GROMACS .gro file of C-alpha atoms in nm:
model
  374
    1MET     CA    1   7.642   6.915  18.258
    2THR     CA    2   7.676   6.639  18.000
    3ALA     CA    3   7.666   6.715  17.628
    4HIS     CA    4   7.413   6.515  17.430
    5ILE     CA    5   7.359   6.487  17.055
    6ASP     CA    6   6.997   6.461  16.947
    7LYS     CA    7   7.004   6.189  16.682
    8LEU     CA    8   6.665   6.303  16.550
    9ASP     CA    9   6.747   6.672  16.526
   10ALA     CA   10   6.692   6.653  16.149
   11LEU     CA   11   6.320   6.636  16.222
   12ASN     CA   12   6.342   6.995  16.347
   13GLN     CA   13   6.482   7.112  16.016
   14HIS     CA   14   6.306   7.224  15.699
   15LEU     CA   15   6.340   6.893  15.518
   16SER     CA   16   6.114   6.693  15.292
   17LEU     CA   17   5.915   6.404  15.434
   18HIS     CA   18   6.138   6.169  15.235
   19ASP     CA   19   6.456   6.315  15.387
   20LYS     CA   20   6.312   6.297  15.737
   21ILE     CA   21   6.229   5.929  15.694
   22ILE     CA   22   6.581   5.867  15.565
   23SER     CA   23   6.713   6.040  15.878
   24ILE     CA   24   6.496   5.825  16.105
   25HIS     CA   25   6.614   5.513  15.920
   26LYS     CA   26   6.978   5.615  15.967
   27THR     CA   27   6.928   5.660  16.340
   28LEU     CA   28   6.738   5.332  16.372
   29SER     CA   29   6.997   5.135  16.172
   30GLU     CA   30   7.274   5.245  16.407
   31ARG     CA   31   7.110   5.028  16.669
   32TYR     CA   32   6.958   4.770  16.435
   33PRO     CA   33   7.176   4.753  16.122
   34PHE     CA   34   6.972   4.466  15.980
   35ILE     CA   35   6.687   4.710  15.903
   36VAL     CA   36   6.774   4.807  15.546
   37ARG     CA   37   6.451   4.967  15.432
   38ILE     CA   38   6.155   5.158  15.572
   39ALA     CA   39   5.861   5.202  15.337
   40ILE     CA   40   5.506   5.339  15.342
   41ALA     CA   41   5.209   5.240  15.129
   42ILE     CA   42   4.889   5.443  15.151
   43TYR     CA   43   4.530   5.336  15.095
   44ASP     CA   44   4.271   5.498  14.870
   45PRO     CA   45   3.932   5.419  15.029
   46LYS     CA   46   3.741   5.528  14.717
   47THR     CA   47   3.901   5.261  14.500
   48GLY     CA   48   4.035   5.009  14.752
   49LEU     CA   49   4.383   5.053  14.605
   50LEU     CA   50   4.699   5.025  14.813
   51LYS     CA   51   4.973   5.243  14.659
   52THR     CA   52   5.346   5.265  14.723
   53PHE     CA   53   5.429   5.611  14.852
   54ILE     CA   54   5.773   5.662  14.997
   55HIS     CA   55   6.075   5.461  15.119
   56SER     CA   56   6.414   5.519  15.276
   57SER     CA   57   6.652   5.310  15.066
   58ASP     CA   58   6.829   5.336  14.731
   59GLU     CA   59   6.670   5.007  14.626
   60HIS     CA   60   6.361   5.004  14.406
   61ALA     CA   61   6.183   4.685  14.511
   62LEU     CA   62   5.830   4.821  14.494
   63GLU     CA   63   5.822   5.156  14.319
   64HIS     CA   64   5.520   5.261  14.112
   65TYR     CA   65   5.321   4.965  14.240
   66GLN     CA   66   4.955   4.948  14.331
   67ALA     CA   67   4.712   4.668  14.404
   68HIS     CA   68   4.363   4.623  14.540
   69LEU     CA   69   4.393   4.541  14.907
   70ASP     CA   70   4.169   4.239  14.852
   71GLU     CA   71   4.431   4.103  14.610
   72VAL     CA   72   4.698   4.104  14.882
   73PRO     CA   73   4.544   3.868  15.140
   74SER     CA   74   4.850   3.866  15.363
   75LEU     CA   75   4.814   4.242  15.411
   76LYS     CA   76   4.435   4.242  15.429
   77ALA     CA   77   4.462   3.992  15.715
   78ILE     CA   78   4.653   4.255  15.913
   79ILE     CA   79   4.354   4.489  15.890
   80ASP     CA   80   4.105   4.214  15.964
   81LYS     CA   81   4.298   4.115  16.276
   82GLY     CA   82   4.384   4.471  16.375
   83LEU     CA   83   4.738   4.366  16.465
   84PRO     CA   84   5.089   4.423  16.322
   85ARG     CA   85   5.254   4.136  16.135
   86VAL     CA   86   5.598   3.987  16.190
   87ILE     CA   87   5.762   3.768  15.926
   88ASN     CA   88   6.095   3.645  16.055
   89ASN     CA   89   6.166   3.426  15.754
   90PHE     CA   90   6.040   3.524  15.409
   91LEU     CA   91   6.121   3.176  15.280
   92THR     CA   92   5.791   3.063  15.429
   93PHE     CA   93   5.620   3.290  15.175
   94GLU     CA   94   5.830   3.190  14.873
   95HIS     CA   95   5.536   3.020  14.698
   96SER     CA   96   5.294   3.310  14.747
   97ASP     CA   97   5.093   3.423  14.443
   98SER     CA   98   5.100   3.784  14.564
   99GLU     CA   99   5.306   4.012  14.339
  100HIS     CA  100   5.382   4.223  14.646
  101THR     CA  101   5.537   3.928  14.830
  102GLN     CA  102   5.721   3.800  14.523
  103ARG     CA  103   5.881   4.137  14.450
  104ILE     CA  104   5.990   4.176  14.811
  105GLY     CA  105   6.140   3.827  14.799
  106ARG     CA  106   6.329   3.897  14.476
  107GLN     CA  107   6.488   4.198  14.639
  108GLY     CA  108   6.650   3.968  14.895
  109TYR     CA  109   6.469   4.077  15.210
  110LEU     CA  110   6.459   3.793  15.461
  111ALA     CA  111   6.231   3.934  15.732
  112SER     CA  112   5.983   4.215  15.778
  113TYR     CA  113   5.768   4.394  16.031
  114THR     CA  114   5.444   4.550  15.902
  115LEU     CA  115   5.261   4.809  16.108
  116PRO     CA  116   4.912   4.924  16.000
  117ILE     CA  117   4.857   5.300  16.006
  118PHE     CA  118   4.527   5.446  16.126
  119ASN     CA  119   4.411   5.806  16.122
  120ASN     CA  120   4.146   5.862  16.390
  121GLY     CA  121   4.045   5.498  16.363
  122ASP     CA  122   4.031   5.490  15.981
  123PHE     CA  123   4.275   5.270  15.793
  124PHE     CA  124   4.536   5.489  15.623
  125GLY     CA  125   4.809   5.254  15.501
  126PHE     CA  126   5.100   5.033  15.601
  127LEU     CA  127   5.449   5.095  15.734
  128PHE     CA  128   5.711   4.831  15.650
  129PHE     CA  129   6.046   4.761  15.816
  130ASN     CA  130   6.247   4.523  15.593
  131SER     CA  131   6.552   4.327  15.705
  132ASN     CA  132   6.835   4.154  15.519
  133GLU     CA  133   6.862   3.901  15.802
  134LYS     CA  134   6.605   3.650  15.922
  135ASN     CA  135   6.486   3.584  16.276
  136VAL     CA  136   6.574   3.934  16.398
  137PHE     CA  137   6.243   4.082  16.508
  138SER     CA  138   6.223   3.980  16.872
  139GLU     CA  139   5.959   4.121  17.106
  140THR     CA  140   6.214   4.351  17.272
  141ILE     CA  141   6.329   4.493  16.939
  142LEU     CA  142   5.970   4.536  16.816
  143GLN     CA  143   5.884   4.747  17.120
  144GLN     CA  144   6.165   4.987  17.025
  145ILE     CA  145   6.073   4.989  16.656
  146ASP     CA  146   5.708   5.066  16.738
  147ILE     CA  147   5.812   5.405  16.877
  148TYR     CA  148   5.981   5.498  16.550
  149GLY     CA  149   5.694   5.350  16.352
  150HIS     CA  150   5.430   5.564  16.517
  151LEU     CA  151   5.649   5.872  16.479
  152ILE     CA  152   5.675   5.810  16.104
  153ALA     CA  153   5.302   5.740  16.081
  154LEU     CA  154   5.220   6.071  16.247
  155MET     CA  155   5.449   6.255  16.004
  156VAL     CA  156   5.286   6.095  15.701
  157ILE     CA  157   4.933   6.155  15.831
  158ASN     CA  158   5.018   6.517  15.907
  159GLU     CA  159   5.132   6.567  15.547
  160SER     CA  160   4.805   6.421  15.419
  161ASN     CA  161   4.596   6.629  15.658
  162ILE     CA  162   4.764   6.949  15.537
  163ILE     CA  163   4.656   6.880  15.179
  164GLN     CA  164   4.305   6.788  15.292
  165THR     CA  165   4.289   7.117  15.481
  166LEU     CA  166   4.383   7.307  15.165
  167SER     CA  167   4.121   7.122  14.964
  168ALA     CA  168   3.856   7.190  15.228
  169ALA     CA  169   3.947   7.559  15.239
  170VAL     CA  170   3.909   7.586  14.861
  171LYS     CA  171   3.574   7.405  14.864
  172THR     CA  172   3.445   7.622  15.148
  173THR     CA  173   3.551   7.939  14.969
  174GLY     CA  174   3.360   7.828  14.662
  175ASN     CA  175   3.046   7.764  14.866
  176ILE     CA  176   3.068   8.098  15.044
  177THR     CA  177   3.095   8.291  14.716
  178HIS     CA  178   2.810   8.081  14.565
  179ILE     CA  179   3.018   7.999  14.260
  180ARG     CA  180   2.900   7.680  14.091
  181ASP     CA  181   3.152   7.524  13.855
  182PRO     CA  182   2.994   7.277  13.609
  183GLU     CA  183   3.290   7.047  13.675
  184THR     CA  184   3.166   6.797  13.933
  185GLY     CA  185   3.329   6.605  14.212
  186SER     CA  186   3.325   6.300  13.986
  187HIS     CA  187   3.528   6.496  13.731
  188LEU     CA  188   3.790   6.568  13.995
  189ASP     CA  189   3.797   6.204  14.104
  190ARG     CA  190   3.848   6.091  13.745
  191MET     CA  191   4.098   6.349  13.625
  192SER     CA  192   4.317   6.312  13.934
  193ARG     CA  193   4.333   5.938  13.871
  194TYR     CA  194   4.402   5.989  13.500
  195SER     CA  195   4.687   6.217  13.608
  196ARG     CA  196   4.825   5.940  13.826
  197LEU     CA  197   4.801   5.687  13.542
  198ILE     CA  198   5.000   5.916  13.314
  199ALA     CA  199   5.261   5.986  13.580
  200ILE     CA  200   5.315   5.616  13.652
  201LYS     CA  201   5.364   5.545  13.282
  202LEU     CA  202   5.620   5.828  13.258
  203ALA     CA  203   5.792   5.761  13.591
  204ASP     CA  204   6.105   5.601  13.450
  205GLN     CA  205   6.143   5.850  13.164
  206TYR     CA  206   6.113   6.156  13.391
  207GLN     CA  207   6.246   5.994  13.711
  208LEU     CA  208   5.925   6.057  13.901
  209SER     CA  209   5.927   5.915  14.253
  210ASP     CA  210   5.623   5.761  14.418
  211ASP     CA  211   5.584   6.055  14.654
  212PHE     CA  212   5.594   6.294  14.354
  213ILE     CA  213   5.321   6.087  14.186
  214GLU     CA  214   5.108   6.075  14.499
  215HIS     CA  215   5.135   6.451  14.553
  216LEU     CA  216   5.040   6.502  14.189
  217PHE     CA  217   4.732   6.286  14.248
  218MET     CA  218   4.641   6.486  14.560
  219PHE     CA  219   4.704   6.828  14.403
  220ALA     CA  220   4.543   6.769  14.063
  221PRO     CA  221   4.185   6.838  14.187
  222LEU     CA  222   4.292   7.191  14.284
  223HIS     CA  223   4.391   7.285  13.927
  224ASP     CA  224   4.088   7.507  13.861
  225ILE     CA  225   4.049   7.682  14.199
  226GLY     CA  226   4.078   8.016  14.018
  227LYS     CA  227   3.727   7.962  13.882
  228ILE     CA  228   3.608   8.071  14.225
  229GLY     CA  229   3.672   8.424  14.097
  230ILE     CA  230   3.493   8.388  13.761
  231PRO     CA  231   3.139   8.539  13.742
  232ASP     CA  232   2.846   8.302  13.696
  233GLU     CA  233   2.744   8.457  13.365
  234VAL     CA  234   3.079   8.353  13.221
  235LEU     CA  235   3.147   8.032  13.412
  236LEU     CA  236   2.800   7.887  13.353
  237LYS     CA  237   2.730   8.026  13.006
  238PRO     CA  238   2.584   7.742  12.796
  239GLY     CA  239   2.704   7.885  12.464
  240LYS     CA  240   3.033   7.991  12.313
  241LEU     CA  241   3.222   8.266  12.494
  242ASN     CA  242   3.289   8.595  12.318
  243HIS     CA  243   3.636   8.752  12.316
  244ASN     CA  244   3.592   8.945  12.641
  245GLU     CA  245   3.431   8.650  12.817
  246LYS     CA  246   3.711   8.424  12.703
  247GLN     CA  247   3.968   8.661  12.852
  248ILE     CA  248   3.776   8.662  13.180
  249MET     CA  249   3.764   8.281  13.182
  250GLN     CA  250   4.134   8.254  13.103
  251SER     CA  251   4.216   8.472  13.401
  252HIS     CA  252   4.131   8.180  13.630
  253SER     CA  253   4.489   8.048  13.605
  254VAL     CA  254   4.638   8.369  13.745
  255LYS     CA  255   4.354   8.406  13.996
  256GLY     CA  256   4.414   8.048  14.108
  257ARG     CA  257   4.785   8.110  14.165
  258LYS     CA  258   4.698   8.415  14.376
  259ILE     CA  259   4.440   8.219  14.576
  260ILE     CA  260   4.676   7.932  14.650
  261ASP     CA  261   4.958   8.172  14.745
  262ASP     CA  262   4.721   8.342  14.989
  263LEU     CA  263   4.598   8.011  15.130
  264LEU     CA  264   4.949   7.879  15.182
  265LYS     CA  265   5.048   8.203  15.352
  266ASN     CA  266   4.737   8.236  15.570
  267PHE     CA  267   4.753   7.872  15.682
  268GLU     CA  268   5.131   7.905  15.730
  269LEU     CA  269   5.190   7.625  15.481
  270GLU     CA  270   5.423   7.804  15.242
  271HIS     CA  271   5.699   7.549  15.297
  272ILE     CA  272   5.499   7.228  15.257
  273GLU     CA  273   5.662   6.966  15.038
  274TYR     CA  274   5.587   7.001  14.667
  275SER     CA  275   5.422   7.342  14.709
  276CYS     CA  276   5.594   7.442  14.383
  277MET     CA  277   5.420   7.151  14.211
  278LEU     CA  278   5.084   7.277  14.339
  279ARG     CA  279   5.153   7.627  14.212
  280ASN     CA  280   5.270   7.493  13.873
  281ILE     CA  281   4.959   7.281  13.826
  282ILE     CA  282   4.729   7.572  13.898
  283GLU     CA  283   4.911   7.837  13.694
  284TYR     CA  284   5.035   7.641  13.393
  285HIS     CA  285   4.780   7.366  13.316
  286HIS     CA  286   4.645   7.569  13.021
  287GLU     CA  287   4.984   7.637  12.865
  288SER     CA  288   5.033   7.483  12.522
  289ILE     CA  289   5.326   7.285  12.384
  290ASP     CA  290   5.336   7.519  12.081
  291GLY     CA  291   5.340   7.831  12.300
  292ASN     CA  292   4.984   7.941  12.221
  293GLY     CA  293   4.844   7.870  12.564
  294TYR     CA  294   4.792   8.096  12.865
  295PRO     CA  295   4.866   8.277  13.091
  296ASN     CA  296   5.236   8.313  12.997
  297GLY     CA  297   5.268   8.158  12.653
  298ILE     CA  298   5.552   7.926  12.756
  299LYS     CA  299   5.606   7.617  12.545
  300GLY     CA  300   5.754   7.267  12.528
  301GLU     CA  301   5.960   7.162  12.826
  302GLN     CA  302   5.936   7.512  12.971
  303ILE     CA  303   5.600   7.386  13.097
  304PRO     CA  304   5.654   7.177  13.413
  305ILE     CA  305   5.587   6.806  13.366
  306GLU     CA  306   5.317   6.809  13.634
  307SER     CA  307   5.128   7.079  13.443
  308ARG     CA  308   5.158   6.888  13.115
  309ILE     CA  309   5.024   6.572  13.282
  310VAL     CA  310   4.724   6.747  13.440
  311ALA     CA  311   4.646   6.924  13.112
  312VAL     CA  312   4.603   6.594  12.926
  313ALA     CA  313   4.397   6.439  13.207
  314ASP     CA  314   4.175   6.747  13.230
  315VAL     CA  315   4.114   6.775  12.855
  316PHE     CA  316   4.031   6.406  12.822
  317ASP     CA  317   3.776   6.413  13.102
  318ALA     CA  318   3.623   6.738  12.973
  319LEU     CA  319   3.578   6.578  12.632
  320THR     CA  320   3.417   6.263  12.772
  321SER     CA  321   3.188   6.446  13.016
  322VAL     CA  322   2.861   6.635  12.974
  323ARG     CA  323   2.895   7.013  12.986
  324PRO     CA  324   2.629   7.286  12.959
  325TYR     CA  325   2.744   7.346  12.601
  326LYS     CA  326   2.808   6.987  12.482
  327LYS     CA  327   2.727   6.619  12.510
  328ALA     CA  328   2.983   6.367  12.632
  329TRP     CA  329   3.215   6.230  12.365
  330SER     CA  330   3.295   5.862  12.335
  331ASN     CA  331   3.638   5.755  12.456
  332GLY     CA  332   3.734   5.664  12.101
  333LYS     CA  333   3.647   6.007  11.965
  334ALA     CA  334   3.833   6.174  12.254
  335PHE     CA  335   4.139   5.952  12.196
  336ASP     CA  336   4.144   6.054  11.829
  337LEU     CA  337   4.142   6.424  11.917
  338LEU     CA  338   4.413   6.380  12.181
  339ALA     CA  339   4.629   6.209  11.918
  340GLU     CA  340   4.577   6.509  11.687
  341LEU     CA  341   4.668   6.755  11.963
  342ALA     CA  342   4.977   6.559  12.072
  343GLY     CA  343   5.291   6.762  12.008
  344GLN     CA  344   5.091   7.075  11.929
  345THR     CA  345   4.866   7.172  12.217
  346LEU     CA  346   4.932   6.875  12.445
  347ASP     CA  347   5.252   6.695  12.542
  348ALA     CA  348   5.294   6.390  12.317
  349ASN     CA  349   5.448   6.170  12.588
  350CYS     CA  350   5.161   6.246  12.825
  351VAL     CA  351   4.903   6.175  12.556
  352ASN     CA  352   5.067   5.846  12.461
  353ALA     CA  353   5.082   5.744  12.828
  354LEU     CA  354   4.708   5.800  12.862
  355LEU     CA  355   4.631   5.621  12.536
  356ALA     CA  356   4.824   5.322  12.672
  357SER     CA  357   4.593   5.308  12.976
  358LYS     CA  358   4.256   5.235  12.814
  359ASP     CA  359   4.161   4.946  13.044
  360GLU     CA  360   4.241   5.151  13.354
  361ILE     CA  361   4.045   5.445  13.211
  362ASP     CA  362   3.738   5.224  13.169
  363GLN     CA  363   3.766   5.112  13.530
  364ILE     CA  364   3.790   5.471  13.656
  365GLN     CA  365   3.491   5.580  13.448
  366GLN     CA  366   3.280   5.292  13.577
  367GLN     CA  367   3.370   5.368  13.936
  368PHE     CA  368   3.327   5.745  13.919
  369LYS     CA  369   3.017   5.793  13.707
  370GLU     CA  370   2.831   6.122  13.719
  371ASN     CA  371   2.543   6.139  13.966
  372PHE     CA  372   2.315   6.413  13.838
  373TYR     CA  373   2.073   6.362  14.124
  374GLY     CA  374   2.338   6.431  14.391
   0.00000   0.00000   0.00000
C-alpha cells in the first residue's frame, strides 16, 4: 500500500470560503507557480453591477470595486459569447479605457484566464486566474485549471445558495403566520444597498474585506425577522405605540435572534461563514451609541460594526419611505436628522459614510421605487 497525501484535504475542514480558496491556490501554484492570484467577482442581476468578492492573494489590485457589466465590454463579451477568455499578454490591453483592465495592469499581471460562473444556467459571476508571466495559458494547462475553476465556482455558489435558503425560510415563515410587515421588499432592496455603500466607504478604516461587505449586503435584509412574532395590532398600528406596545415591538430583536438560531440549527447551518455577523445584525441593530438602545443597552464600539452600519441604513430608508403612521421625508430632511443623531443614537462614521454617498443613494431610490400595486 502506498501512502498518499491529499493536497486538497483542507476542503474537508471547517474553514472559511476565503481560506479554502487560498488552499486551492496553494495547491495549484505548486504545479503552476506563475498563477499568483485567484479572484471571484459576483453579479447582482437587479442592478447589473459586477462586484469584487473574494481573492487568494495578499495583493489588493481590485478590492472594494464595482462596475456595471455594460461598462466592462471585455467581460460582457465573455457572457455574450458564452466562452472563457484567455489573455496571454496584457500589453495588448494597455490602452483600454476600462478601470478594471487598467487596475489589473497596474498591479503587474501579464496574463489572465477568465471563467464565467453560471448557477443553473443563470450568470453568477466571474472567476479570474492571474499570472505574473505572459504566454503561459496553453490549452493543456487550461484543461487542468478548468477542474479547479469549477470546484471553486461550486463552493461559491453553494455559499450563496445557503443564504438564499435562509432568506426563503424566513419569508415562508412570515407567510405561514400571516404576519404583514409594512416594510416592503423595495425597502429591503434599498437598505441592503445603503448598507453596502456605507461598508465600502468604511472598508479601509475598519479593514473590511470584500467578502465581509458582500455578506453584510446579503444578511442586511434579515435584520427584522423577529417581527414575524409581533402581533398585527402592534406591528400594523397606524398611530403611536403605548408603553406596553412599544415593549412588545422592541422584543423583535430578541425574537429574531432566537428565530435565526433555530433556523441555523434546524438547517444544520450553524457553522456557515459570518454566522456571527448575521446574529449581530439581527440582535443589535437597535442598539444606540449612547447606550439607550435595546435589547441590551450596549454602547459605542461595543456594538458590532455590522450592526451600526445596518442601523444607519435602516433608519434612513424608514425616514424616506411611507409608513402607516407617516409620509415619506425628503432626502435632505432625512440627512439633517441623521447628522443630528450622529454620535448620539447612530454611529458618526456610518452616518458620514452615507452622507458622502448622495449620488449613489439617488440611483438606488430610482431603481427600487415602491410599487403599491404589487
